[in-house]
Amino acid sequence: MNKVKELQKKIEIVRLELDEALLQKDKFDMYYQKSTELDKLIEEYLEKRTQLRRVFMLVDFRIKPTEDDLLMYNFLKYYNLPVTIIATKADKIGGSKKEKCLRQIMDTIDLVVGDDIIVFSSVTKLGREEVLKKIQDLLEETI
């Protein structure tokens, strides 16, 4: 009788694990569907937005650009859009490591002529004027 109860407990555990796995799969499917819809919206926007002059792409200055960063940059290049990479959170990196972090971004993302990187910190305001100047220049070009 003990073996039957032990087997029933194991079956119940497996059933609960299966329920959890199915729930996780449902969550993944919903996320994937939403992200695919978002991807379509972004792609449609990039294709049809003729007024779009430049994209400001944010990357984390502290870490090597991720696969998603590379994918996004290449996606933007596919549409021949000029890109300014805003390397955020620069205040979190000490002075001696800043050059290394910048080099890491430049080595990972093969910038096309006309694209640039602005090292930025919302805390110290590093790069703020440079970003504003770039936006101002773009606005003046369209007027």
Coordinates of C-alpha atoms in Angstrom, one line a residue:
M1 CA 0.0 0.0 0.0
N2 CA 2.9 2.4 0.8
K3 CA 4.3 1.9 -2.7
V4 CA 0.9 2.8 -4.2
K5 CA 0.8 6.0 -2.2
E6 CA 4.4 6.8 -3.1
L7 CA 3.6 6.3 -6.8
Q8 CA 0.5 8.5 -6.5
K9 CA 2.6 11.2 -4.9
K10 CA 5.1 11.0 -7.8
I11 CA 2.4 11.1 -10.3
E12 CA 0.9 14.2 -8.7
I13 CA 4.3 15.9 -8.7
V14 CA 4.8 15.1 -12.4
R15 CA 1.3 16.4 -13.1
L16 CA 2.0 19.6 -11.3
E17 CA 5.3 20.0 -13.1
L18 CA 3.6 19.4 -16.4
D19 CA 0.9 22.0 -15.6
E20 CA 3.7 24.5 -14.7
A21 CA 5.5 23.7 -17.9
L22 CA 2.4 24.2 -20.0
L23 CA 1.6 27.5 -18.2
Q24 CA 5.2 28.7 -19.0
K25 CA 4.8 27.7 -22.6
D26 CA 1.5 29.6 -22.8
K27 CA 3.2 32.6 -21.3
F28 CA 6.1 32.3 -23.9
D29 CA 3.6 31.9 -26.7
M30 CA 1.8 35.1 -25.6
Y31 CA 5.0 37.0 -25.3
Y32 CA 6.2 35.8 -28.6
Q33 CA 3.0 36.8 -30.3
K34 CA 3.1 40.2 -28.7
S35 CA 6.8 40.7 -29.6
T36 CA 6.1 39.6 -33.2
E37 CA 3.3 42.2 -33.4
L38 CA 5.7 44.8 -32.0
D39 CA 8.3 43.8 -34.5
K40 CA 5.8 44.2 -37.3
L41 CA 4.8 47.7 -36.0
I42 CA 8.4 48.8 -35.8
E43 CA 9.2 47.4 -39.2
E44 CA 6.2 49.1 -40.7
Y45 CA 7.1 52.4 -39.0
L46 CA 10.7 52.3 -40.4
E47 CA 9.5 51.4 -43.9
K48 CA 6.8 54.1 -44.2
R49 CA 8.1 56.9 -42.1
T50 CA 9.7 59.0 -44.8
Q51 CA 10.3 61.9 -42.4
L52 CA 12.6 59.8 -40.2
R53 CA 16.1 61.3 -40.5
R54 CA 18.0 59.5 -37.8
V55 CA 17.5 56.9 -35.1
F56 CA 19.0 57.4 -31.7
M57 CA 19.7 53.9 -30.4
L58 CA 20.4 53.3 -26.7
V59 CA 23.0 50.8 -25.5
D60 CA 24.4 50.2 -22.0
F61 CA 27.9 51.7 -21.9
R62 CA 28.9 49.4 -19.1
I63 CA 28.6 46.2 -21.1
K64 CA 29.5 44.8 -24.5
P65 CA 26.6 45.4 -26.9
T66 CA 24.2 42.4 -26.8
E67 CA 23.0 40.3 -29.7
D68 CA 19.8 42.3 -29.6
D69 CA 21.8 45.5 -29.9
L70 CA 23.6 44.1 -33.0
L71 CA 20.3 42.8 -34.4
M72 CA 18.7 46.3 -34.0
Y73 CA 21.7 48.1 -35.5
N74 CA 21.7 45.8 -38.5
F75 CA 18.0 46.1 -38.8
L76 CA 18.3 49.9 -39.0
K77 CA 21.1 49.6 -41.5
Y78 CA 18.9 47.4 -43.7
Y79 CA 16.6 50.4 -44.0
N80 CA 19.5 52.7 -44.6
L81 CA 18.8 54.8 -41.6
P82 CA 21.5 56.9 -40.0
V83 CA 22.1 55.9 -36.4
T84 CA 23.5 57.7 -33.4
I85 CA 24.3 55.2 -30.6
I86 CA 23.7 56.7 -27.2
A87 CA 25.9 54.8 -24.8
T88 CA 24.0 55.3 -21.5
K89 CA 25.0 55.0 -17.9
A90 CA 28.5 56.4 -18.4
D91 CA 28.5 57.8 -14.9
K92 CA 28.7 54.2 -13.6
I93 CA 32.2 53.7 -15.2
G94 CA 35.4 55.1 -13.7
G95 CA 37.6 57.3 -15.8
S96 CA 40.2 54.8 -16.6
K97 CA 37.7 52.2 -17.9
K98 CA 35.7 54.6 -20.1
E99 CA 38.0 54.2 -23.1
K100 CA 37.9 50.4 -22.8
C101 CA 34.1 50.5 -22.8
L102 CA 33.9 52.8 -25.8
R103 CA 36.4 50.6 -27.7
Q104 CA 34.3 47.5 -26.8
I105 CA 31.2 49.1 -28.4
M106 CA 33.1 50.2 -31.4
D107 CA 34.7 46.8 -31.9
T108 CA 31.4 45.1 -31.5
I109 CA 29.2 47.3 -33.7
D110 CA 30.8 48.0 -37.0
L111 CA 29.6 51.6 -37.5
V112 CA 28.8 52.7 -41.0
V113 CA 30.2 56.0 -42.2
G114 CA 27.8 58.8 -41.0
D115 CA 26.9 56.9 -37.8
D116 CA 28.3 57.9 -34.5
I117 CA 28.4 57.2 -30.7
I118 CA 27.7 59.6 -28.0
V119 CA 28.7 58.6 -24.5
F120 CA 25.9 59.8 -22.2
S121 CA 24.9 60.1 -18.5
S122 CA 21.6 61.4 -17.3
V123 CA 23.2 61.9 -13.9
T124 CA 26.3 64.0 -14.8
K125 CA 24.7 65.3 -18.1
L126 CA 27.7 64.0 -20.0
G127 CA 26.8 64.0 -23.7
R128 CA 23.6 65.9 -23.2
E129 CA 24.6 69.0 -25.2
E130 CA 25.9 66.8 -28.0
V131 CA 22.6 65.0 -28.3
L132 CA 20.6 68.2 -28.2
K133 CA 22.9 69.7 -30.9
K134 CA 22.4 66.7 -33.1
I135 CA 18.6 67.0 -32.7
Q136 CA 18.8 70.7 -33.4
D137 CA 20.8 70.1 -36.5
L138 CA 18.3 67.6 -37.8
L139 CA 15.4 70.0 -37.2
E140 CA 17.2 72.8 -39.0
E141 CA 17.8 70.4 -42.0
T142 CA 14.1 69.8 -42.3
I143 CA 13.0 73.5 -42.1

